[in-house]
Amino acid sequence: MKNLLILFITLLILSCKTKEGKNEQQIIVETEIATIKDTITTIKDLQPKLKSLQGIADTTFVRLADYSHNFAYDLRYATTNNFLKEKVYDCAECYTRVKTARALLKANKELNSLGYRIKFFDCYRPNSVQYKMWEIVPNPQYVANPKKGSIHNKGGAVDITLETLEGVELDMGTDFDFFGKRAYHDNFNLPKQVLANRKILKETMEKYGFWSIRTEWWHYNLSAASNDKVANFKWDCANTD
């Protein structure tokens, strides 16, 4: 009987300790959650307030990052990680005309609802940069002749891919600026997942007024920008965030 009483008391003590342990663990978890929430709130507060496109002329150049926090960027021509193997932008920025920005915001909103977001490789390109690219690679198969210019120079073209909202880039079959049949839209000799990823991007972009180039899965032109003038607007690197 004595032994049973000792065992009962021991089990009761262990039970109390276990309950106390659980409470302590819960407090730690709750504290960590509160800290994470505070950190997220702080980060959001530190983000620049978004601007509105309302009332701005369609042909005005705007910085996309000022109008949405839901895009991703890997602006290759501000690095040496591109087919030119040379940095041709002084700093990484993504500008477009307002009409292009509006269409991109709509397309990205739909993609966000599917669990994706647009990631930019290139956006508006000053005509002076087009000349610089032409000097490095004077081949119209890869670089548009700067005398005529490209829709990139008009602020109506973007080079893009998709990534998940967690930042995982979708497999599109090739890297950006891969010049070969594997990058063609009409090449269906590719894994099913690659074709499915390209289809999501293409159909969404076309829904909002963009058209693609057959040989480049990443390139999209806004139809409404085709008649705009070639520009040489240059962004201010001193204000780059």
Coordinates of N, CA and C in Angstrom, one line a residue:
M1 N 0.8 -1.2 0.0 CA 0.0 0.0 0.0 C 0.9 1.3 0.0
K2 N 1.9 1.2 0.8 CA 2.8 2.3 0.9 C 3.5 2.5 -0.4
N3 N 3.9 1.4 -1.1 CA 4.6 1.5 -2.4 C 3.6 2.1 -3.4
L4 N 2.4 1.8 -3.3 CA 1.4 2.3 -4.3 C 1.2 3.8 -4.1
L5 N 1.2 4.2 -2.8 CA 1.0 5.6 -2.5 C 2.2 6.4 -3.0
I6 N 3.4 5.9 -2.8 CA 4.6 6.6 -3.3 C 4.5 6.7 -4.8
L7 N 4.1 5.6 -5.5 CA 4.0 5.6 -7.0 C 3.0 6.7 -7.4
F8 N 1.9 6.7 -6.7 CA 0.8 7.7 -7.1 C 1.3 9.1 -6.9
I9 N 2.0 9.4 -5.8 CA 2.5 10.7 -5.6 C 3.5 11.1 -6.7
T10 N 4.4 10.1 -7.0 CA 5.4 10.4 -8.0 C 4.8 10.7 -9.4
L11 N 3.7 9.9 -9.7 CA 3.0 10.1 -11.0 C 2.4 11.5 -11.0
L12 N 1.8 11.9 -9.8 CA 1.1 13.2 -9.7 C 2.1 14.3 -9.9
I13 N 3.3 14.2 -9.3 CA 4.3 15.2 -9.4 C 4.8 15.3 -10.9
L14 N 5.0 14.2 -11.5 CA 5.5 14.1 -12.9 C 4.4 14.8 -13.8
S15 N 3.1 14.5 -13.5 CA 2.0 15.0 -14.3 C 2.0 16.6 -14.2
C16 N 2.2 17.1 -13.0 CA 2.2 18.5 -12.7 C 3.4 19.2 -13.5
K17 N 4.5 18.5 -13.4 CA 5.7 19.0 -14.1 C 5.5 19.1 -15.6
T18 N 4.8 18.0 -16.1 CA 4.5 18.0 -17.6 C 3.6 19.1 -18.0
K19 N 2.6 19.3 -17.1 CA 1.7 20.4 -17.4 C 2.4 21.7 -17.4
E20 N 3.2 21.9 -16.3 CA 4.0 23.2 -16.3 C 4.9 23.3 -17.5
G21 N 5.5 22.2 -17.9 CA 6.4 22.3 -19.1 C 5.6 22.7 -20.3
K22 N 4.4 22.2 -20.5 CA 3.6 22.5 -21.6 C 3.2 24.0 -21.6
N23 N 2.9 24.5 -20.4 CA 2.6 25.9 -20.3 C 3.7 26.8 -20.6
E24 N 4.9 26.4 -20.2 CA 6.1 27.2 -20.5 C 6.4 27.2 -22.0
Q25 N 6.2 26.0 -22.6 CA 6.4 25.9 -24.0 C 5.4 26.8 -24.8
Q26 N 4.2 26.7 -24.3 CA 3.2 27.6 -25.0 C 3.5 29.0 -24.9
I27 N 4.0 29.4 -23.7 CA 4.4 30.8 -23.5 C 5.5 31.2 -24.5
I28 N 6.5 30.3 -24.6 CA 7.7 30.6 -25.5 C 7.2 30.7 -26.9
V29 N 6.3 29.8 -27.4 CA 5.8 29.8 -28.7 C 5.0 31.1 -29.0
E30 N 4.1 31.4 -28.0 CA 3.3 32.6 -28.2 C 4.2 33.9 -28.2
T31 N 5.3 33.9 -27.4 CA 6.2 35.0 -27.4 C 6.9 35.1 -28.8
E32 N 7.3 34.0 -29.3 CA 8.0 34.0 -30.6 C 7.1 34.4 -31.7
I33 N 5.8 34.0 -31.7 CA 4.8 34.4 -32.7 C 4.6 35.9 -32.6
A34 N 4.5 36.4 -31.4 CA 4.3 37.9 -31.2 C 5.5 38.6 -31.8
T35 N 6.7 38.1 -31.6 CA 7.9 38.8 -32.1 C 7.9 38.8 -33.6
I36 N 7.5 37.6 -34.2 CA 7.5 37.5 -35.6 C 6.5 38.5 -36.2
K37 N 5.3 38.6 -35.6 CA 4.3 39.5 -36.0 C 4.7 40.9 -36.0
D38 N 5.4 41.3 -34.9 CA 6.0 42.6 -34.7 C 7.0 43.0 -35.8
T39 N 7.8 41.9 -36.1 CA 8.8 42.1 -37.1 C 8.2 42.4 -38.5
I40 N 7.2 41.6 -38.8 CA 6.5 41.7 -40.1 C 5.8 43.1 -40.2
T41 N 5.2 43.5 -39.1 CA 4.6 44.9 -39.1 C 5.6 46.0 -39.3
T42 N 6.8 45.8 -38.7 CA 7.9 46.8 -38.8 C 8.4 46.8 -40.2
I43 N 8.5 45.7 -40.9 CA 9.0 45.6 -42.3 C 8.0 46.3 -43.2
K44 N 6.7 46.0 -42.9 CA 5.7 46.7 -43.7 C 5.7 48.2 -43.6
D45 N 5.9 48.6 -42.3 CA 5.9 50.1 -42.1 C 7.1 50.7 -42.7
L46 N 8.2 50.0 -42.9 CA 9.4 50.5 -43.5 C 9.3 50.6 -45.0
Q47 N 8.4 49.8 -45.6 CA 8.3 49.8 -47.1 C 7.7 51.2 -47.5
P48 N 8.2 51.7 -48.6 CA 7.7 53.0 -49.1 C 6.2 52.9 -49.4
K49 N 5.5 53.9 -49.2 CA 4.0 53.9 -49.5 C 3.8 53.9 -51.0
L50 N 2.9 53.0 -51.5 CA 2.7 52.9 -52.9 C 2.0 54.1 -53.5
K51 N 2.3 54.4 -54.7 CA 1.7 55.6 -55.4 C 0.6 55.1 -56.2
S52 N -0.2 56.0 -56.7 CA -1.4 55.7 -57.6 C -1.1 56.2 -59.0
L53 N -1.6 55.4 -60.0 CA -1.4 55.7 -61.4 C -2.6 56.6 -61.9
Q54 N -3.5 56.8 -61.0 CA -4.7 57.6 -61.4 C -4.3 59.1 -61.8
G55 N -4.8 59.5 -63.0 CA -4.5 60.8 -63.5 C -3.2 61.0 -64.2
I56 N -2.4 60.0 -64.3 CA -1.1 60.1 -65.0 C -1.2 59.7 -66.4
A57 N -0.7 60.5 -67.3 CA -0.8 60.2 -68.8 C -0.2 58.9 -69.1
D58 N -0.8 58.2 -70.1 CA -0.4 56.9 -70.5 C 1.0 56.8 -70.9
T59 N 1.6 57.8 -71.5 CA 2.9 57.8 -72.0 C 4.0 58.2 -71.0
T60 N 3.6 58.5 -69.8 CA 4.6 58.9 -68.8 C 5.4 57.6 -68.3
F61 N 6.7 57.8 -68.1 CA 7.5 56.7 -67.6 C 7.4 56.7 -66.1
V62 N 7.1 55.4 -65.5 CA 7.0 55.2 -64.1 C 7.8 54.1 -63.7
R63 N 8.2 54.1 -62.4 CA 9.0 53.0 -61.8 C 8.0 52.0 -61.1
L64 N 8.0 50.8 -61.6 CA 7.0 49.8 -61.2 C 7.0 49.6 -59.7
A65 N 8.2 49.6 -59.1 CA 8.3 49.3 -57.7 C 7.6 50.3 -56.8
D66 N 7.2 51.5 -57.4 CA 6.5 52.5 -56.7 C 5.0 52.3 -56.6
Y67 N 4.5 51.3 -57.4 CA 3.1 51.0 -57.6 C 2.7 49.6 -57.1
S68 N 3.6 48.8 -56.8 CA 3.3 47.4 -56.3 C 4.5 46.8 -55.6
H69 N 4.3 46.1 -54.5 CA 5.3 45.4 -53.8 C 5.3 43.9 -54.2
N70 N 4.4 43.6 -55.2 CA 4.2 42.2 -55.5 C 4.9 41.6 -56.7
F71 N 5.8 42.4 -57.2 CA 6.7 41.9 -58.3 C 8.0 41.5 -57.8
A72 N 8.7 40.7 -58.6 CA 10.1 40.3 -58.3 C 11.0 40.8 -59.4
Y73 N 12.3 40.9 -59.1 CA 13.2 41.5 -60.1 C 14.6 40.8 -60.1
D74 N 15.1 40.6 -61.3 CA 16.4 40.1 -61.6 C 16.9 40.7 -62.8
L75 N 17.2 42.0 -62.7 CA 17.5 42.8 -63.9 C 18.9 42.6 -64.4
R76 N 18.9 41.7 -65.4 CA 20.2 41.1 -65.8 C 21.2 42.1 -66.4
Y77 N 20.7 43.1 -67.2 CA 21.6 44.0 -67.9 C 22.2 45.0 -66.9
A78 N 21.9 45.0 -65.6 CA 22.6 45.8 -64.6 C 23.7 44.9 -64.0
T79 N 23.9 43.7 -64.6 CA 24.9 42.8 -64.1 C 25.7 42.3 -65.3
T80 N 26.6 41.4 -65.1 CA 27.3 40.8 -66.2 C 26.7 39.4 -66.5
N81 N 25.6 39.0 -65.8 CA 25.0 37.8 -66.0 C 23.9 37.9 -67.1
N82 N 24.4 38.1 -68.4 CA 23.6 38.2 -69.5 C 24.4 37.8 -70.8
F83 N 23.7 37.7 -71.9 CA 24.4 37.2 -73.1 C 25.4 38.1 -73.6
L84 N 25.4 39.4 -73.2 CA 26.4 40.4 -73.6 C 27.7 40.2 -72.8
K85 N 27.5 39.6 -71.6 CA 28.6 39.4 -70.7 C 29.2 40.7 -70.2
E86 N 28.3 41.7 -70.2 CA 28.8 43.1 -69.8 C 27.6 43.8 -69.2
K87 N 27.9 44.6 -68.2 CA 26.9 45.5 -67.5 C 26.6 46.7 -68.4
V88 N 25.4 46.9 -68.8 CA 25.0 48.0 -69.7 C 24.1 49.0 -69.0
Y89 N 23.6 48.7 -67.8 CA 22.8 49.6 -67.0 C 23.7 50.1 -65.8
D90 N 23.6 51.4 -65.5 CA 24.3 51.9 -64.4 C 23.8 51.3 -63.1
C91 N 22.5 51.1 -63.0 CA 21.8 50.5 -61.8 C 20.6 49.7 -62.2
A92 N 20.1 48.9 -61.3 CA 18.9 48.0 -61.7 C 17.6 48.7 -61.3
E93 N 16.9 49.1 -62.4 CA 15.6 49.7 -62.2 C 14.6 49.2 -63.3
C94 N 13.3 49.1 -63.0 CA 12.3 48.7 -64.0 C 11.3 49.8 -64.2
Y95 N 11.4 50.4 -65.3 CA 10.5 51.5 -65.7 C 9.7 51.0 -66.9
T96 N 8.5 51.5 -67.0 CA 7.7 51.3 -68.2 C 6.8 52.6 -68.4
R97 N 6.1 52.6 -69.5 CA 5.1 53.7 -69.7 C 3.9 53.3 -68.8
V98 N 3.1 54.3 -68.4 CA 2.0 54.1 -67.6 C 1.0 53.0 -68.1
K99 N 0.7 53.1 -69.4 CA -0.2 52.1 -70.0 C 0.3 50.7 -69.8
T100 N 1.6 50.5 -69.9 CA 2.2 49.2 -69.7 C 2.1 48.8 -68.3
A101 N 2.4 49.7 -67.4 CA 2.3 49.4 -66.0 C 1.0 49.0 -65.5
R102 N -0.1 49.7 -66.1 CA -1.5 49.3 -65.7 C -1.7 47.9 -66.1
A103 N -1.3 47.5 -67.3 CA -1.6 46.1 -67.8 C -0.8 45.1 -67.0
L104 N 0.4 45.5 -66.6 CA 1.2 44.5 -65.8 C 0.6 44.3 -64.4
L105 N 0.1 45.4 -63.8 CA -0.5 45.3 -62.5 C -1.7 44.4 -62.6
K106 N -2.5 44.5 -63.6 CA -3.7 43.6 -63.8 C -3.3 42.2 -64.0
A107 N -2.3 41.9 -64.8 CA -1.8 40.6 -65.1 C -1.3 40.0 -63.8
N108 N -0.5 40.7 -63.1 CA 0.2 40.2 -61.9 C -0.9 39.9 -60.8
K109 N -1.9 40.7 -60.7 CA -3.0 40.5 -59.7 C -3.6 39.1 -60.0
E110 N -3.9 38.8 -61.2 CA -4.5 37.5 -61.5 C -3.5 36.4 -61.2
L111 N -2.2 36.6 -61.6 CA -1.2 35.6 -61.3 C -1.0 35.4 -59.8
N112 N -1.1 36.4 -59.0 CA -1.0 36.3 -57.6 C -2.1 35.4 -57.0
S113 N -3.3 35.5 -57.6 CA -4.4 34.7 -57.2 C -4.2 33.2 -57.4
L114 N -3.3 32.9 -58.4 CA -2.9 31.5 -58.7 C -1.7 31.1 -58.0
G115 N -1.1 32.0 -57.2 CA 0.1 31.6 -56.4 C 1.4 32.0 -57.0
Y116 N 1.4 32.8 -58.0 CA 2.6 33.2 -58.7 C 2.7 34.8 -58.8
R117 N 3.9 35.2 -59.2 CA 4.1 36.6 -59.5 C 5.1 36.8 -60.6
I118 N 5.0 38.0 -61.3 CA 5.9 38.3 -62.4 C 7.3 38.6 -61.8
K119 N 8.3 38.1 -62.5 CA 9.7 38.4 -62.2 C 10.3 39.0 -63.4
F120 N 10.9 40.2 -63.3 CA 11.4 40.9 -64.5 C 12.9 40.7 -64.7
F121 N 13.3 40.5 -66.0 CA 14.7 40.4 -66.4 C 15.0 41.8 -67.0
D122 N 14.1 42.4 -67.7 CA 14.3 43.7 -68.4 C 13.0 44.4 -68.6
C123 N 13.0 45.7 -68.6 CA 11.8 46.5 -68.8 C 12.1 47.6 -69.9
Y124 N 11.8 48.8 -69.6 CA 12.2 49.9 -70.5 C 13.7 49.9 -70.6
R125 N 14.1 50.2 -71.9 CA 15.6 50.3 -72.1 C 15.9 51.6 -72.9
P126 N 16.6 52.5 -72.4 CA 16.9 53.7 -73.1 C 17.6 53.4 -74.4
N127 N 17.3 54.2 -75.4 CA 17.9 54.0 -76.8 C 19.4 54.0 -76.8
S128 N 20.0 54.9 -75.9 CA 21.4 54.9 -75.8 C 22.0 53.6 -75.4
V129 N 21.3 52.9 -74.5 CA 21.7 51.5 -74.1 C 21.6 50.5 -75.3
Q130 N 20.5 50.8 -76.1 CA 20.4 49.9 -77.3 C 21.6 50.1 -78.2
Y131 N 22.1 51.3 -78.4 CA 23.3 51.5 -79.2 C 24.5 50.8 -78.5
K132 N 24.6 50.9 -77.2 CA 25.7 50.2 -76.5 C 25.6 48.7 -76.7
M133 N 24.4 48.1 -76.7 CA 24.3 46.7 -76.9 C 24.6 46.3 -78.3
W134 N 24.2 47.2 -79.3 CA 24.5 47.0 -80.7 C 26.0 47.0 -81.0
E135 N 26.7 47.8 -80.2 CA 28.2 47.9 -80.4 C 28.8 46.5 -79.9
I136 N 28.3 46.0 -78.9 CA 28.8 44.7 -78.4 C 28.4 43.5 -79.2
V137 N 27.1 43.5 -79.6 CA 26.6 42.4 -80.5 C 25.8 43.0 -81.6
P138 N 26.4 43.4 -82.7 CA 25.7 44.0 -83.9 C 25.0 43.0 -84.7
N139 N 24.1 42.2 -84.2 CA 23.4 41.1 -84.9 C 21.9 41.3 -84.6
P140 N 21.1 41.6 -85.7 CA 19.7 41.8 -85.5 C 18.9 40.6 -85.0
Q141 N 19.6 39.4 -85.1 CA 18.9 38.2 -84.6 C 18.8 38.3 -83.1
Y142 N 19.8 39.0 -82.4 CA 19.8 39.0 -81.0 C 19.5 40.4 -80.4
V143 N 19.9 41.5 -81.1 CA 19.7 42.8 -80.7 C 19.1 43.7 -81.8
A144 N 18.0 44.4 -81.4 CA 17.3 45.3 -82.4 C 18.2 46.4 -82.8
N145 N 18.2 46.7 -84.1 CA 19.0 47.9 -84.6 C 18.6 49.1 -83.9
P146 N 19.5 49.9 -83.2 CA 19.0 51.1 -82.4 C 18.5 52.2 -83.3
K147 N 18.9 52.2 -84.6 CA 18.3 53.3 -85.5 C 16.8 53.2 -85.6
K148 N 16.3 52.0 -85.6 CA 14.9 51.7 -85.6 C 14.3 51.6 -84.2
G149 N 15.1 51.0 -83.3 CA 14.7 50.8 -82.0 C 13.8 49.6 -81.8
S150 N 13.6 49.3 -80.5 CA 12.7 48.2 -80.2 C 11.6 48.7 -79.3
I151 N 10.6 47.8 -79.0 CA 9.5 48.2 -78.2 C 10.0 48.4 -76.7
H152 N 11.2 47.7 -76.4 CA 11.8 48.0 -75.1 C 12.1 49.5 -75.0
N153 N 12.6 50.1 -76.1 CA 13.0 51.5 -76.1 C 11.8 52.4 -76.0
K154 N 10.6 51.8 -76.2 CA 9.3 52.6 -76.2 C 8.6 52.5 -74.8
G155 N 9.2 51.6 -74.0 CA 8.6 51.4 -72.7 C 7.4 50.5 -72.7
G156 N 7.3 49.7 -73.8 CA 6.1 48.8 -73.9 C 6.4 47.4 -74.0
A157 N 7.7 47.0 -73.7 CA 8.1 45.6 -73.7 C 8.8 45.2 -72.4
V158 N 8.6 44.0 -72.0 CA 9.2 43.4 -70.8 C 9.7 42.0 -71.1
D159 N 10.8 41.7 -70.4 CA 11.3 40.3 -70.4 C 11.0 39.7 -69.0
I160 N 10.3 38.6 -69.0 CA 9.8 38.2 -67.7 C 9.8 36.7 -67.5
T161 N 9.6 36.2 -66.3 CA 9.3 34.8 -66.0 C 8.3 34.8 -64.9
L162 N 8.0 33.7 -64.3 CA 7.1 33.5 -63.1 C 7.9 32.9 -62.0
E163 N 7.6 33.3 -60.8 CA 8.0 32.6 -59.6 C 6.8 32.4 -58.6
T164 N 7.0 31.5 -57.7 CA 5.9 31.3 -56.7 C 6.0 32.5 -55.7
L165 N 4.9 32.7 -55.0 CA 4.9 33.8 -54.0 C 6.0 33.6 -52.9
E166 N 6.5 32.4 -52.8 CA 7.6 32.1 -51.9 C 9.0 32.3 -52.5
G167 N 9.0 32.7 -53.8 CA 10.2 33.1 -54.4 C 10.9 32.0 -55.2
V168 N 10.2 30.9 -55.5 CA 10.8 29.8 -56.3 C 10.5 30.0 -57.8
E169 N 11.5 30.2 -58.6 CA 11.3 30.4 -60.0 C 10.8 29.2 -60.7
L170 N 9.8 29.4 -61.6 CA 9.2 28.2 -62.3 C 10.2 27.8 -63.5
D171 N 10.1 26.5 -63.8 CA 11.0 26.0 -64.8 C 10.3 26.3 -66.2
M172 N 11.0 27.1 -67.0 CA 10.6 27.5 -68.3 C 11.4 26.8 -69.4
G173 N 12.2 25.9 -69.0 CA 12.9 25.1 -70.0 C 14.3 25.6 -70.4
T174 N 14.5 27.0 -70.3 CA 15.8 27.6 -70.6 C 16.0 28.8 -69.7
D175 N 17.1 29.3 -69.6 CA 17.4 30.6 -68.9 C 16.9 31.7 -69.8
F176 N 16.8 32.9 -69.3 CA 16.6 34.1 -70.0 C 17.7 34.3 -71.1
D177 N 17.3 34.8 -72.2 CA 18.2 35.1 -73.3 C 18.9 33.9 -73.8
F178 N 18.2 32.7 -73.8 CA 18.8 31.5 -74.5 C 18.3 31.6 -75.9
F179 N 19.3 31.6 -76.8 CA 18.9 31.7 -78.2 C 19.0 30.4 -78.9
G180 N 17.9 29.7 -79.0 CA 17.8 28.4 -79.6 C 16.4 27.9 -79.6
K181 N 16.1 26.8 -80.3 CA 14.8 26.3 -80.5 C 14.1 25.9 -79.2
R182 N 14.9 25.6 -78.2 CA 14.3 25.2 -76.9 C 13.6 26.4 -76.3
A183 N 13.9 27.6 -76.7 CA 13.2 28.8 -76.1 C 11.9 29.2 -76.9
Y184 N 11.7 28.5 -78.1 CA 10.6 28.9 -79.0 C 9.2 28.5 -78.3
H185 N 8.2 29.3 -78.5 CA 6.9 29.0 -78.1 C 6.3 27.8 -78.8
D186 N 6.7 27.7 -80.1 CA 6.1 26.6 -80.9 C 6.9 25.3 -80.8
N187 N 7.8 25.2 -79.8 CA 8.5 24.0 -79.6 C 7.8 23.2 -78.5
F188 N 7.1 22.2 -78.8 CA 6.4 21.4 -77.8 C 7.1 20.1 -77.4
N189 N 8.3 20.0 -77.8 CA 9.1 18.8 -77.4 C 9.9 19.2 -76.1
L190 N 9.1 19.4 -75.1 CA 9.6 19.8 -73.8 C 8.8 19.1 -72.7
P191 N 9.3 19.1 -71.5 CA 8.6 18.4 -70.4 C 7.2 19.1 -70.2
K192 N 6.2 18.3 -69.8 CA 4.9 18.8 -69.6 C 4.8 20.0 -68.7
Q193 N 5.6 19.9 -67.6 CA 5.6 21.0 -66.6 C 6.1 22.3 -67.2
V194 N 7.1 22.2 -68.0 CA 7.6 23.4 -68.7 C 6.6 24.0 -69.6
L195 N 5.9 23.2 -70.4 CA 4.9 23.7 -71.3 C 3.7 24.3 -70.5
A196 N 3.4 23.7 -69.4 CA 2.3 24.2 -68.5 C 2.7 25.6 -67.9
N197 N 3.9 25.7 -67.5 CA 4.4 27.0 -66.9 C 4.3 28.1 -68.0
R198 N 4.8 27.8 -69.2 CA 4.8 28.8 -70.3 C 3.4 29.2 -70.6
K199 N 2.5 28.2 -70.6 CA 1.1 28.4 -71.0 C 0.4 29.4 -70.0
I200 N 0.7 29.2 -68.7 CA 0.1 30.1 -67.7 C 0.6 31.6 -67.9
L201 N 1.9 31.7 -68.2 CA 2.5 33.0 -68.4 C 1.9 33.7 -69.7
K202 N 1.9 32.9 -70.8 CA 1.5 33.4 -72.1 C 0.0 33.8 -72.1
E203 N -0.8 32.9 -71.6 CA -2.3 33.1 -71.7 C -2.7 34.3 -70.8
T204 N -2.0 34.4 -69.6 CA -2.3 35.6 -68.7 C -1.9 36.9 -69.4
M205 N -0.7 36.9 -69.9 CA -0.2 38.2 -70.5 C -1.0 38.6 -71.7
E206 N -1.4 37.6 -72.6 CA -2.2 37.9 -73.7 C -3.6 38.4 -73.3
K207 N -4.1 37.9 -72.2 CA -5.4 38.4 -71.7 C -5.4 39.9 -71.4
Y208 N -4.2 40.4 -71.0 CA -4.2 41.8 -70.7 C -3.4 42.7 -71.7
G209 N -3.5 42.2 -73.0 CA -3.0 43.1 -74.1 C -1.6 42.9 -74.5
F210 N -0.9 41.9 -74.1 CA 0.5 41.7 -74.5 C 0.5 40.6 -75.6
W211 N 1.5 40.7 -76.5 CA 1.7 39.6 -77.4 C 3.2 39.2 -77.3
S212 N 3.4 37.9 -77.7 CA 4.7 37.3 -77.5 C 5.5 37.2 -78.8
I213 N 6.8 37.0 -78.7 CA 7.7 36.7 -79.8 C 7.9 35.2 -79.9
R214 N 7.7 34.6 -81.1 CA 7.8 33.2 -81.3 C 9.0 32.5 -80.7
T215 N 10.2 33.2 -80.8 CA 11.5 32.6 -80.5 C 11.9 32.9 -79.0
E216 N 11.1 33.7 -78.3 CA 11.6 34.0 -76.9 C 10.4 33.9 -75.9
W217 N 10.4 32.9 -75.1 CA 9.3 32.6 -74.2 C 9.2 33.8 -73.2
W218 N 10.2 34.5 -72.9 CA 10.2 35.5 -71.9 C 9.8 36.9 -72.3
H219 N 9.7 37.2 -73.7 CA 9.5 38.5 -74.2 C 8.0 38.8 -74.5
Y220 N 7.5 39.9 -73.9 CA 6.1 40.3 -74.2 C 6.0 41.8 -74.5
N221 N 5.3 42.1 -75.6 CA 5.1 43.5 -76.0 C 3.6 43.9 -75.7
L222 N 3.4 45.1 -75.3 CA 2.1 45.6 -75.1 C 1.6 46.1 -76.5
S223 N 0.5 45.6 -77.0 CA 0.0 46.0 -78.3 C -0.2 47.5 -78.4
A224 N -0.7 48.1 -77.3 CA -1.1 49.5 -77.3 C 0.2 50.4 -77.4
A225 N 1.4 49.8 -77.2 CA 2.6 50.6 -77.2 C 3.3 50.6 -78.5
S226 N 2.9 49.9 -79.5 CA 3.6 49.7 -80.7 C 3.9 51.0 -81.5
N227 N 3.0 52.0 -81.4 CA 3.2 53.2 -82.1 C 3.8 54.3 -81.3
D228 N 4.2 54.0 -80.1 CA 4.9 55.0 -79.2 C 6.2 55.3 -79.8
K229 N 6.8 56.5 -79.4 CA 8.1 56.9 -79.9 C 9.2 56.2 -79.1
V230 N 10.3 56.0 -79.8 CA 11.5 55.5 -79.2 C 12.0 56.6 -78.2
A231 N 12.4 56.2 -77.0 CA 12.7 57.2 -76.0 C 14.2 56.9 -75.5
N232 N 14.7 58.0 -74.9 CA 16.0 57.9 -74.3 C 16.0 58.4 -72.8
F233 N 14.8 58.3 -72.2 CA 14.7 58.7 -70.8 C 15.6 57.8 -70.0
K234 N 16.3 58.5 -69.0 CA 17.2 57.7 -68.1 C 16.8 58.0 -66.7
W235 N 16.8 56.9 -65.9 CA 16.4 57.0 -64.5 C 17.6 57.4 -63.7
D236 N 17.3 57.9 -62.5 CA 18.3 58.5 -61.6 C 18.8 57.4 -60.7
C237 N 20.0 57.0 -60.8 CA 20.5 55.9 -60.0 C 20.7 56.4 -58.5
A238 N 20.8 57.7 -58.3 CA 21.0 58.2 -57.0 C 19.8 57.9 -56.0
N239 N 18.7 57.7 -56.7 CA 17.4 57.5 -55.9 C 17.1 56.0 -55.8
T240 N 17.9 55.1 -56.3 CA 17.7 53.7 -56.3 C 17.7 53.2 -54.9
D241 N 16.6 52.5 -54.5 CA 16.5 51.9 -53.1 C 17.3 50.7 -53.0

